[in-house]
PDB file of C-alpha atoms in Angstrom:
ATOM      1  CA  MET A   1      -6.609 -42.192 -22.179  1.00  0.00           C
ATOM      2  CA  ILE A   2      -8.054 -38.672 -22.589  1.00  0.00           C
ATOM      3  CA  SER A   3     -10.765 -39.401 -20.036  1.00  0.00           C
ATOM      4  CA  LEU A   4      -8.196 -40.767 -17.558  1.00  0.00           C
ATOM      5  CA  ALA A   5      -5.981 -37.720 -18.034  1.00  0.00           C
ATOM      6  CA  ARG A   6      -8.926 -35.402 -17.436  1.00  0.00           C
ATOM      7  CA  LYS A   7      -9.851 -37.274 -14.273  1.00  0.00           C
ATOM      8  CA  ARG A   8      -6.286 -36.906 -12.970  1.00  0.00           C
ATOM      9  CA  GLN A   9      -6.299 -33.222 -13.875  1.00  0.00           C
ATOM     10  CA  ASN A  10      -9.629 -32.673 -12.101  1.00  0.00           C
ATOM     11  CA  LYS A  11      -8.309 -34.541  -9.078  1.00  0.00           C
ATOM     12  CA  TRP A  12      -5.207 -32.366  -8.827  1.00  0.00           C
ATOM     13  CA  THR A  13      -7.302 -29.252  -9.418  1.00  0.00           C
ATOM     14  CA  MET A  14      -9.535 -30.215  -6.506  1.00  0.00           C
ATOM     15  CA  VAL A  15      -6.534 -30.872  -4.266  1.00  0.00           C
ATOM     16  CA  ILE A  16      -4.987 -27.518  -5.154  1.00  0.00           C
ATOM     17  CA  ASN A  17      -8.281 -25.719  -4.511  1.00  0.00           C
ATOM     18  CA  ILE A  18      -8.609 -27.383  -1.117  1.00  0.00           C
ATOM     19  CA  ILE A  19      -5.049 -26.379  -0.212  1.00  0.00           C
ATOM     20  CA  LEU A  20      -5.714 -22.791  -1.291  1.00  0.00           C
ATOM     21  CA  ILE A  21      -8.931 -22.661   0.737  1.00  0.00           C
ATOM     22  CA  VAL A  22      -7.086 -23.925   3.823  1.00  0.00           C
ATOM     23  CA  LEU A  23      -4.340 -21.320   3.332  1.00  0.00           C
ATOM     24  CA  VAL A  24      -6.919 -18.545   2.949  1.00  0.00           C
ATOM     25  CA  ILE A  25      -8.646 -19.643   6.157  1.00  0.00           C
ATOM     26  CA  ILE A  26      -5.338 -19.751   8.049  1.00  0.00           C
ATOM     27  CA  TRP A  27      -4.386 -16.317   6.672  1.00  0.00           C
ATOM     28  CA  SER A  28      -7.799 -14.891   7.618  1.00  0.00           C
ATOM     29  CA  ILE A  29      -7.862 -16.136  11.226  1.00  0.00           C
ATOM     30  CA  PRO A  30      -5.579 -13.352  12.618  1.00  0.00           C
ATOM     31  CA  ILE A  31      -7.599 -10.690  10.788  1.00  0.00           C
ATOM     32  CA  ILE A  32     -10.884 -12.079  12.136  1.00  0.00           C
ATOM     33  CA  GLY A  33      -9.415 -12.241  15.642  1.00  0.00           C
ATOM     34  CA  LEU A  34      -8.152  -8.671  15.342  1.00  0.00           C
ATOM     35  CA  LEU A  35     -11.553  -7.412  14.200  1.00  0.00           C
ATOM     36  CA  ILE A  36     -13.456  -9.229  16.941  1.00  0.00           C
ATOM     37  CA  SER A  37     -11.030  -8.050  19.646  1.00  0.00           C
ATOM     38  CA  SER A  38     -11.374  -4.459  18.448  1.00  0.00           C
ATOM     39  CA  LEU A  39     -15.145  -4.679  18.967  1.00  0.00           C
ATOM     40  CA  ARG A  40     -15.038  -6.163  22.482  1.00  0.00           C
ATOM     41  CA  PRO A  41     -14.972  -4.298  25.841  1.00  0.00           C
ATOM     42  CA  GLN A  42     -11.715  -4.054  27.752  1.00  0.00           C
ATOM     43  CA  ASP A  43     -12.619  -6.594  30.444  1.00  0.00           C
ATOM     44  CA  ASP A  44     -13.636  -9.211  27.888  1.00  0.00           C
ATOM     45  CA  VAL A  45     -10.414  -8.756  25.919  1.00  0.00           C
ATOM     46  CA  LEU A  46      -8.234  -9.095  29.022  1.00  0.00           C
ATOM     47  CA  ASN A  47     -10.060 -12.062  30.555  1.00  0.00           C
ATOM     48  CA  THR A  48     -11.233 -14.232  27.651  1.00  0.00           C
ATOM     49  CA  GLY A  49     -10.082 -15.130  24.157  1.00  0.00           C
ATOM     50  CA  TRP A  50     -11.732 -13.612  21.116  1.00  0.00           C
ATOM     51  CA  TRP A  51     -13.016 -17.023  19.980  1.00  0.00           C
ATOM     52  CA  THR A  52     -15.340 -17.215  22.992  1.00  0.00           C
ATOM     53  CA  ILE A  53     -17.622 -14.783  21.197  1.00  0.00           C
ATOM     54  CA  PHE A  54     -18.832 -17.701  19.083  1.00  0.00           C
ATOM     55  CA  LYS A  55     -20.167 -19.354  22.253  1.00  0.00           C
ATOM     56  CA  GLY A  56     -22.420 -16.390  22.897  1.00  0.00           C
ATOM     57  CA  ASP A  57     -20.192 -14.902  25.603  1.00  0.00           C
ATOM     58  CA  GLY A  58     -19.490 -11.179  25.708  1.00  0.00           C
ATOM     59  CA  GLU A  59     -20.806  -8.315  23.642  1.00  0.00           C
ATOM     60  CA  PHE A  60     -19.745  -5.943  20.857  1.00  0.00           C
ATOM     61  CA  THR A  61     -19.088  -2.238  21.216  1.00  0.00           C
ATOM     62  CA  LEU A  62     -17.772   0.642  19.103  1.00  0.00           C
ATOM     63  CA  ASN A  63     -16.319   2.527  22.079  1.00  0.00           C
ATOM     64  CA  ASN A  64     -12.792   1.351  21.219  1.00  0.00           C
ATOM     65  CA  TYR A  65     -12.998   3.011  17.808  1.00  0.00           C
ATOM     66  CA  ARG A  66     -14.477   6.171  19.301  1.00  0.00           C
ATOM     67  CA  ARG A  67     -11.579   6.433  21.720  1.00  0.00           C
ATOM     68  CA  VAL A  68      -8.770   5.832  19.232  1.00  0.00           C
ATOM     69  CA  LEU A  69     -10.367   8.193  16.707  1.00  0.00           C
ATOM     70  CA  GLY A  70     -10.504  10.938  19.332  1.00  0.00           C
ATOM     71  CA  GLY A  71     -14.238  10.925  19.892  1.00  0.00           C
ATOM     72  CA  SER A  72     -14.100  10.625  23.694  1.00  0.00           C
ATOM     73  CA  GLN A  73     -12.052  11.986  26.576  1.00  0.00           C
ATOM     74  CA  GLU A  74     -10.242  10.391  29.486  1.00  0.00           C
ATOM     75  CA  THR A  75      -9.751  12.057  32.883  1.00  0.00           C
ATOM     76  CA  PHE A  76      -6.419  11.956  34.701  1.00  0.00           C
ATOM     77  CA  THR A  77      -5.199  13.432  38.002  1.00  0.00           C
ATOM     78  CA  ASP A  78      -1.648  14.676  38.581  1.00  0.00           C
ATOM     79  CA  ALA A  79       0.404  14.468  41.795  1.00  0.00           C
ATOM     80  CA  GLU A  80      -1.097  17.704  43.171  1.00  0.00           C
ATOM     81  CA  GLY A  81      -4.637  16.450  42.662  1.00  0.00           C
ATOM     82  CA  ASN A  82      -5.363  18.660  39.665  1.00  0.00           C
ATOM     83  CA  VAL A  83      -7.725  17.136  37.152  1.00  0.00           C
ATOM     84  CA  LEU A  84      -6.258  16.800  33.683  1.00  0.00           C
ATOM     85  CA  ARG A  85      -8.295  15.962  30.606  1.00  0.00           C
ATOM     86  CA  ALA A  86      -6.772  14.143  27.655  1.00  0.00           C
ATOM     87  CA  SER A  87      -8.609  13.321  24.470  1.00  0.00           C
ATOM     88  CA  GLY A  88      -8.459   9.983  22.693  1.00  0.00           C
ATOM     89  CA  ASP A  89      -5.557   8.875  20.570  1.00  0.00           C
ATOM     90  CA  ASN A  90      -6.901  11.026  17.697  1.00  0.00           C
ATOM     91  CA  LEU A  91      -6.228   8.671  14.832  1.00  0.00           C
ATOM     92  CA  SER A  92      -8.732  10.649  12.769  1.00  0.00           C
ATOM     93  CA  GLN A  93      -6.150  13.358  12.047  1.00  0.00           C
ATOM     94  CA  ALA A  94      -3.514  10.714  11.317  1.00  0.00           C
ATOM     95  CA  PHE A  95      -5.993   9.035   8.960  1.00  0.00           C
ATOM     96  CA  ILE A  96      -6.286  12.272   6.973  1.00  0.00           C
ATOM     97  CA  ASN A  97      -2.514  12.740   7.076  1.00  0.00           C
ATOM     98  CA  SER A  98      -1.987   9.245   5.651  1.00  0.00           C
ATOM     99  CA  PHE A  99      -4.243  10.021   2.703  1.00  0.00           C
ATOM    100  CA  THR A 100      -2.504  13.375   2.237  1.00  0.00           C
ATOM    101  CA  VAL A 101       0.847  11.589   2.019  1.00  0.00           C
ATOM    102  CA  THR A 102      -0.261   8.524   0.066  1.00  0.00           C
ATOM    103  CA  ILE A 103      -2.397   9.879  -2.792  1.00  0.00           C
ATOM    104  CA  PRO A 104       0.209  12.286  -4.278  1.00  0.00           C
ATOM    105  CA  SER A 105       2.956   9.738  -3.553  1.00  0.00           C
ATOM    106  CA  VAL A 106       1.086   7.289  -5.782  1.00  0.00           C
ATOM    107  CA  ILE A 107      -0.050   9.590  -8.593  1.00  0.00           C
ATOM    108  CA  ILE A 108       3.232  11.470  -9.142  1.00  0.00           C
ATOM    109  CA  PRO A 109       5.554   8.441  -9.608  1.00  0.00           C
ATOM    110  CA  ILE A 110       2.961   6.672 -11.791  1.00  0.00           C
ATOM    111  CA  LEU A 111       2.817   9.596 -14.231  1.00  0.00           C
ATOM    112  CA  ILE A 112       6.592   9.997 -14.323  1.00  0.00           C
ATOM    113  CA  ALA A 113       7.202   6.255 -14.615  1.00  0.00           C
ATOM    114  CA  ALA A 114       4.659   5.933 -17.441  1.00  0.00           C
ATOM    115  CA  ALA A 115       6.303   8.743 -19.405  1.00  0.00           C
ATOM    116  CA  ALA A 116       9.779   7.295 -18.816  1.00  0.00           C
ATOM    117  CA  ALA A 117       8.635   3.791 -19.808  1.00  0.00           C
ATOM    118  CA  PHE A 118       7.184   5.154 -23.056  1.00  0.00           C
ATOM    119  CA  GLY A 119      10.426   6.960 -23.798  1.00  0.00           C
ATOM    120  CA  PHE A 120      12.621   3.951 -23.089  1.00  0.00           C
ATOM    121  CA  ALA A 121      10.380   1.595 -25.051  1.00  0.00           C
ATOM    122  CA  TRP A 122       9.563   3.547 -28.221  1.00  0.00           C
ATOM    123  CA  MET A 123      11.672   6.690 -28.500  1.00  0.00           C
ATOM    124  CA  ILE A 124      15.191   6.713 -29.941  1.00  0.00           C
ATOM    125  CA  PHE A 125      17.770   8.898 -28.181  1.00  0.00           C
ATOM    126  CA  PRO A 126      21.478   8.611 -27.316  1.00  0.00           C
ATOM    127  CA  GLY A 127      22.257   6.560 -24.228  1.00  0.00           C
ATOM    128  CA  ARG A 128      18.790   4.998 -23.970  1.00  0.00           C
ATOM    129  CA  LYS A 129      20.045   1.524 -23.053  1.00  0.00           C
ATOM    130  CA  LEU A 130      22.612   2.917 -20.613  1.00  0.00           C
ATOM    131  CA  PHE A 131      20.032   5.032 -18.780  1.00  0.00           C
ATOM    132  CA  PHE A 132      17.588   2.138 -18.613  1.00  0.00           C
ATOM    133  CA  THR A 133      20.318  -0.135 -17.237  1.00  0.00           C
ATOM    134  CA  ILE A 134      21.027   2.429 -14.518  1.00  0.00           C
ATOM    135  CA  VAL A 135      17.321   2.563 -13.633  1.00  0.00           C
ATOM    136  CA  VAL A 136      17.138  -1.234 -13.367  1.00  0.00           C
ATOM    137  CA  ALA A 137      20.329  -1.286 -11.272  1.00  0.00           C
ATOM    138  CA  LEU A 138      18.705   1.085  -8.772  1.00  0.00           C
ATOM    139  CA  LEU A 139      16.255  -1.676  -7.868  1.00  0.00           C
ATOM    140  CA  VAL A 140      18.942  -3.424  -5.825  1.00  0.00           C
ATOM    141  CA  VAL A 141      19.971  -0.291  -3.907  1.00  0.00           C
ATOM    142  CA  PRO A 142      18.379  -0.241  -0.409  1.00  0.00           C
ATOM    143  CA  LEU A 143      16.628   3.034   0.306  1.00  0.00           C
ATOM    144  CA  GLN A 144      17.999   3.117   3.864  1.00  0.00           C
ATOM    145  CA  ILE A 145      21.436   4.200   2.648  1.00  0.00           C
ATOM    146  CA  SER A 146      19.975   7.326   1.030  1.00  0.00           C
ATOM    147  CA  LEU A 147      17.841   8.553   3.936  1.00  0.00           C
ATOM    148  CA  ILE A 148      20.525  10.549   5.753  1.00  0.00           C
ATOM    149  CA  PRO A 149      22.011  12.253   2.631  1.00  0.00           C
ATOM    150  CA  ILE A 150      18.527  13.236   1.442  1.00  0.00           C
ATOM    151  CA  LEU A 151      17.593  14.466   4.907  1.00  0.00           C
ATOM    152  CA  ARG A 152      20.686  16.684   4.993  1.00  0.00           C
ATOM    153  CA  ASP A 153      19.746  18.181   1.642  1.00  0.00           C
ATOM    154  CA  TYR A 154      16.177  18.702   2.840  1.00  0.00           C
ATOM    155  CA  MET A 155      17.442  20.579   5.896  1.00  0.00           C
ATOM    156  CA  LYS A 156      19.425  22.929   3.663  1.00  0.00           C
ATOM    157  CA  ILE A 157      16.429  23.805   1.461  1.00  0.00           C
ATOM    158  CA  GLY A 158      13.772  23.683   4.180  1.00  0.00           C
ATOM    159  CA  LEU A 159      11.795  20.603   3.139  1.00  0.00           C
ATOM    160  CA  THR A 160      12.027  18.682   6.415  1.00  0.00           C
ATOM    161  CA  GLY A 161       8.662  18.125   8.041  1.00  0.00           C
ATOM    162  CA  SER A 162       6.742  19.064   4.879  1.00  0.00           C
ATOM    163  CA  TYR A 163       4.431  16.994   2.732  1.00  0.00           C
ATOM    164  CA  LEU A 164       6.300  18.065  -0.405  1.00  0.00           C
ATOM    165  CA  GLY A 165       9.475  16.524   0.953  1.00  0.00           C
ATOM    166  CA  ILE A 166       7.934  13.120   1.616  1.00  0.00           C
ATOM    167  CA  TRP A 167       6.096  13.207  -1.744  1.00  0.00           C
ATOM    168  CA  LEU A 168       9.421  13.681  -3.511  1.00  0.00           C
ATOM    169  CA  ALA A 169      11.075  10.990  -1.377  1.00  0.00           C
ATOM    170  CA  HIS A 170       8.422   8.373  -2.116  1.00  0.00           C
ATOM    171  CA  THR A 171       8.480   9.363  -5.776  1.00  0.00           C
ATOM    172  CA  GLY A 172      12.215   8.806  -6.018  1.00  0.00           C
ATOM    173  CA  PHE A 173      12.108   5.519  -4.129  1.00  0.00           C
ATOM    174  CA  GLY A 174       9.228   4.189  -6.234  1.00  0.00           C
ATOM    175  CA  LEU A 175      10.413   5.223  -9.693  1.00  0.00           C
ATOM    176  CA  PRO A 176      12.881   2.361 -10.448  1.00  0.00           C
ATOM    177  CA  LEU A 177      10.262  -0.355  -9.923  1.00  0.00           C
ATOM    178  CA  GLY A 178       7.597   1.745 -11.612  1.00  0.00           C
ATOM    179  CA  ILE A 179       9.662   2.391 -14.732  1.00  0.00           C
ATOM    180  CA  TYR A 180      10.734  -1.240 -14.995  1.00  0.00           C
ATOM    181  CA  LEU A 181       7.210  -2.588 -14.511  1.00  0.00           C
ATOM    182  CA  LEU A 182       5.569  -0.200 -16.986  1.00  0.00           C
ATOM    183  CA  TYR A 183       8.375  -0.612 -19.520  1.00  0.00           C
ATOM    184  CA  ASN A 184       7.693  -4.350 -19.674  1.00  0.00           C
ATOM    185  CA  TYR A 185       4.065  -3.612 -20.433  1.00  0.00           C
ATOM    186  CA  VAL A 186       4.431  -0.624 -22.769  1.00  0.00           C
ATOM    187  CA  SER A 187       7.045  -2.424 -24.859  1.00  0.00           C
ATOM    188  CA  THR A 188       4.461  -5.110 -25.723  1.00  0.00           C
ATOM    189  CA  ILE A 189       2.075  -2.640 -27.378  1.00  0.00           C
ATOM    190  CA  PRO A 190       2.073  -3.326 -31.158  1.00  0.00           C
ATOM    191  CA  ARG A 191       4.327  -0.981 -33.111  1.00  0.00           C
ATOM    192  CA  ASP A 192       1.597  -0.476 -35.708  1.00  0.00           C
ATOM    193  CA  VAL A 193      -0.417   1.534 -33.196  1.00  0.00           C
ATOM    194  CA  PHE A 194       2.326   4.134 -32.838  1.00  0.00           C
ATOM    195  CA  GLU A 195       3.247   4.162 -36.545  1.00  0.00           C
ATOM    196  CA  SER A 196      -0.357   4.886 -37.482  1.00  0.00           C
ATOM    197  CA  ALA A 197      -0.495   7.714 -34.965  1.00  0.00           C
ATOM    198  CA  PHE A 198       2.774   9.211 -36.256  1.00  0.00           C
ATOM    199  CA  LEU A 199       1.493   9.041 -39.845  1.00  0.00           C
ATOM    200  CA  ASP A 200      -1.624  10.932 -38.739  1.00  0.00           C
ATOM    201  CA  GLY A 201       0.588  13.705 -37.376  1.00  0.00           C
ATOM    202  CA  ALA A 202       0.257  12.936 -33.670  1.00  0.00           C
ATOM    203  CA  ARG A 203       3.037  14.261 -31.449  1.00  0.00           C
ATOM    204  CA  PRO A 204       4.695  12.090 -28.774  1.00  0.00           C
ATOM    205  CA  MET A 205       2.771  13.814 -25.966  1.00  0.00           C
ATOM    206  CA  VAL A 206      -0.540  13.185 -27.723  1.00  0.00           C
ATOM    207  CA  ILE A 207       0.398   9.539 -28.276  1.00  0.00           C
ATOM    208  CA  PHE A 208       1.364   9.197 -24.636  1.00  0.00           C
ATOM    209  CA  VAL A 209      -1.864  10.717 -23.306  1.00  0.00           C
ATOM    210  CA  ARG A 210      -4.353   9.200 -25.769  1.00  0.00           C
ATOM    211  CA  LEU A 211      -2.751   5.831 -26.498  1.00  0.00           C
ATOM    212  CA  VAL A 212      -0.132   4.759 -23.963  1.00  0.00           C
ATOM    213  CA  LEU A 213      -2.012   5.671 -20.789  1.00  0.00           C
ATOM    214  CA  PRO A 214      -5.369   4.077 -21.774  1.00  0.00           C
ATOM    215  CA  LEU A 215      -3.682   0.919 -23.091  1.00  0.00           C
ATOM    216  CA  SER A 216      -1.540   0.596 -19.958  1.00  0.00           C
ATOM    217  CA  VAL A 217      -4.366   0.751 -17.411  1.00  0.00           C
ATOM    218  CA  PRO A 218      -3.795  -2.827 -16.087  1.00  0.00           C
ATOM    219  CA  ALA A 219      -0.089  -2.213 -15.459  1.00  0.00           C
ATOM    220  CA  ILE A 220      -0.739   1.269 -14.038  1.00  0.00           C
ATOM    221  CA  ALA A 221      -3.381  -0.110 -11.662  1.00  0.00           C
ATOM    222  CA  SER A 222      -0.999  -2.844 -10.550  1.00  0.00           C
ATOM    223  CA  LEU A 223       1.777  -0.327  -9.944  1.00  0.00           C
ATOM    224  CA  GLY A 224      -0.730   1.800  -8.045  1.00  0.00           C
ATOM    225  CA  ILE A 225      -1.423  -1.148  -5.727  1.00  0.00           C
ATOM    226  CA  PHE A 226       2.273  -1.715  -5.056  1.00  0.00           C
ATOM    227  CA  GLN A 227       2.951   1.964  -4.437  1.00  0.00           C
ATOM    228  CA  PHE A 228      -0.163   2.496  -2.322  1.00  0.00           C
ATOM    229  CA  LEU A 229       0.582  -0.463  -0.058  1.00  0.00           C
ATOM    230  CA  TRP A 230       4.201   0.620   0.326  1.00  0.00           C
ATOM    231  CA  VAL A 231       3.436   4.256   1.153  1.00  0.00           C
ATOM    232  CA  TRP A 232       0.421   3.568   3.381  1.00  0.00           C
ATOM    233  CA  ASN A 233       2.294   0.988   5.483  1.00  0.00           C
ATOM    234  CA  ASP A 234       5.532   2.980   5.613  1.00  0.00           C
ATOM    235  CA  LEU A 235       6.896   4.080   8.960  1.00  0.00           C
ATOM    236  CA  LEU A 236      10.604   4.688   8.410  1.00  0.00           C
ATOM    237  CA  VAL A 237      10.405   7.253   5.581  1.00  0.00           C
ATOM    238  CA  ALA A 238       7.568   9.143   7.278  1.00  0.00           C
ATOM    239  CA  LEU A 239       9.454   9.226  10.571  1.00  0.00           C
ATOM    240  CA  VAL A 240      12.634  10.522   8.922  1.00  0.00           C
ATOM    241  CA  PHE A 241      11.165  13.191   6.638  1.00  0.00           C
ATOM    242  CA  LEU A 242       7.958  14.207   8.455  1.00  0.00           C
ATOM    243  CA  GLY A 243       8.995  13.833  12.068  1.00  0.00           C
ATOM    244  CA  GLY A 244       6.788  12.711  14.925  1.00  0.00           C
ATOM    245  CA  THR A 245       4.620  15.771  15.575  1.00  0.00           C
ATOM    246  CA  SER A 246       0.909  15.034  15.853  1.00  0.00           C
ATOM    247  CA  ASP A 247      -0.153  17.527  13.182  1.00  0.00           C
ATOM    248  CA  VAL A 248       1.677  15.670  10.390  1.00  0.00           C
ATOM    249  CA  ALA A 249       2.066  12.135  11.820  1.00  0.00           C
ATOM    250  CA  VAL A 250       0.601   9.331   9.700  1.00  0.00           C
ATOM    251  CA  LEU A 251      -1.289   6.289  10.966  1.00  0.00           C
ATOM    252  CA  THR A 252       1.738   4.033  11.286  1.00  0.00           C
ATOM    253  CA  GLN A 253       3.470   6.620  13.489  1.00  0.00           C
ATOM    254  CA  ARG A 254       0.441   7.063  15.715  1.00  0.00           C
ATOM    255  CA  LEU A 255       0.032   3.295  16.021  1.00  0.00           C
ATOM    256  CA  ALA A 256       3.679   2.927  17.018  1.00  0.00           C
ATOM    257  CA  ASN A 257       3.143   5.593  19.694  1.00  0.00           C
ATOM    258  CA  MET A 258       0.082   3.709  20.937  1.00  0.00           C
ATOM    259  CA  VAL A 259       2.129   0.537  21.333  1.00  0.00           C
ATOM    260  CA  GLY A 260       4.520   2.450  23.585  1.00  0.00           C
ATOM    261  CA  SER A 261       1.904   4.328  25.613  1.00  0.00           C
ATOM    262  CA  ARG A 262      -0.884   1.718  25.678  1.00  0.00           C
ATOM    263  CA  GLY A 263       1.037  -1.536  25.782  1.00  0.00           C
ATOM    264  CA  GLN A 264      -1.634  -3.271  27.904  1.00  0.00           C
ATOM    265  CA  ASP A 265      -4.715  -1.753  26.287  1.00  0.00           C
ATOM    266  CA  TRP A 266      -5.253  -4.491  23.734  1.00  0.00           C
ATOM    267  CA  HIS A 267      -8.811  -3.374  23.015  1.00  0.00           C
ATOM    268  CA  LEU A 268      -7.477  -0.011  21.801  1.00  0.00           C
ATOM    269  CA  LEU A 269      -4.415  -1.407  20.032  1.00  0.00           C
ATOM    270  CA  THR A 270      -6.513  -3.852  18.014  1.00  0.00           C
ATOM    271  CA  ALA A 271      -8.923  -1.069  17.032  1.00  0.00           C
ATOM    272  CA  GLY A 272      -6.037   1.145  15.927  1.00  0.00           C
ATOM    273  CA  ALA A 273      -4.379  -1.713  14.031  1.00  0.00           C
ATOM    274  CA  PHE A 274      -7.593  -2.539  12.189  1.00  0.00           C
ATOM    275  CA  ILE A 275      -8.041   1.117  11.185  1.00  0.00           C
ATOM    276  CA  VAL A 276      -4.526   1.093   9.739  1.00  0.00           C
ATOM    277  CA  MET A 277      -5.010  -2.124   7.763  1.00  0.00           C
ATOM    278  CA  ILE A 278      -8.600  -1.755   6.515  1.00  0.00           C
ATOM    279  CA  VAL A 279      -7.751   0.670   3.691  1.00  0.00           C
ATOM    280  CA  PRO A 280      -4.973  -1.502   2.107  1.00  0.00           C
ATOM    281  CA  ILE A 281      -7.254  -4.541   2.351  1.00  0.00           C
ATOM    282  CA  LEU A 282     -10.067  -2.718   0.525  1.00  0.00           C
ATOM    283  CA  VAL A 283      -7.690  -1.372  -2.134  1.00  0.00           C
ATOM    284  CA  PHE A 284      -6.259  -4.825  -2.752  1.00  0.00           C
ATOM    285  CA  PHE A 285      -9.635  -6.573  -2.992  1.00  0.00           C
ATOM    286  CA  PHE A 286     -11.109  -3.964  -5.333  1.00  0.00           C
ATOM    287  CA  LEU A 287      -8.071  -4.034  -7.636  1.00  0.00           C
ATOM    288  CA  GLN A 288      -6.916  -7.629  -7.176  1.00  0.00           C
ATOM    289  CA  ARG A 289      -7.601  -8.611 -10.795  1.00  0.00           C
ATOM    290  CA  TYR A 290      -4.968  -6.096 -11.877  1.00  0.00           C
ATOM    291  CA  PHE A 291      -2.464  -7.433  -9.361  1.00  0.00           C
ATOM    292  CA  VAL A 292      -1.724 -10.666 -11.240  1.00  0.00           C
ATOM    293  CA  GLN A 293      -1.753  -8.816 -14.577  1.00  0.00           C
ATOM    294  CA  GLY A 294       0.889  -6.480 -13.243  1.00  0.00           C
ATOM    295  CA  LEU A 295       3.049  -9.351 -12.018  1.00  0.00           C
ATOM    296  CA  MET A 296       2.806 -10.941 -15.495  1.00  0.00           C
ATOM    297  CA  ALA A 297       3.271  -7.640 -17.359  1.00  0.00           C
ATOM    298  CA  GLY A 298       5.548  -8.137 -20.343  1.00  0.00           C
ATOM    299  CA  SER A 299       6.087 -11.831 -19.741  1.00  0.00           C
ATOM    300  CA  VAL A 300       4.094 -12.784 -22.850  1.00  0.00           C
ATOM    301  CA  LYS A 301       4.565 -10.931 -26.103  1.00  0.00           C
ATOM    302  CA  GLY A 302       2.392 -10.963 -29.153  1.00  0.00           C
TER     303      GLY A 302
END
């Protein structure tokens, strides 16, 4: 009976693995097609499908990336015959802007959420349960309804179009999920750890820095993935609080502008799209083992 049960289990395991492999292949096909198209010349992209490259047709080039990153120039002529010179789409500056927006927008809410989760989980103060209930309730509030009121306040204090304004916006929008996720993890830390630290004379800030943060690395890394993916791929919040000027525009804004101005230039659009998506893909693959841990944070106690 045990041997038969194991055979059935191995059979189902094999079937599940095959299904997962097929799903991964299907999910990867658009990414592979996007990458190949971004490396092909314009004529090849317009006249043949990307899969023809496997037959030995066509060639690869990096000129598409040079153009969208601003490394080359295009020549145009106006109605009077004057020669105008326009640089590439200059995604290099937008690439830097995206990092400038994303990194603080990830670090700040993580630190605040970790401190709040520690307070809600292990510190006793009046109204603790009420405040935590309010935080959890904010998870169901769509951020779109708060954009205009916050923008009006920003205009009064001069934060529109500034990086500080969008850092604060992303921090506020990310805190409810961050506090809830880290609370579920911090609350599972054995009480004996904190009692021993209190008996040794450690203050709450020392406990938070030397115990809570190191022990919560899996949950913090998982929250960092969620927040990074959200901020990096965001278009709406950046468009509302930063505006559309080229000196502060992030990658998603520049890519949206390319879709409007280069609707037929698929070789450039695919290159720009791959530049936008390569960083989230790398972040996810390097930190994927924390992703599942974060999803399961607090689900098992003991």
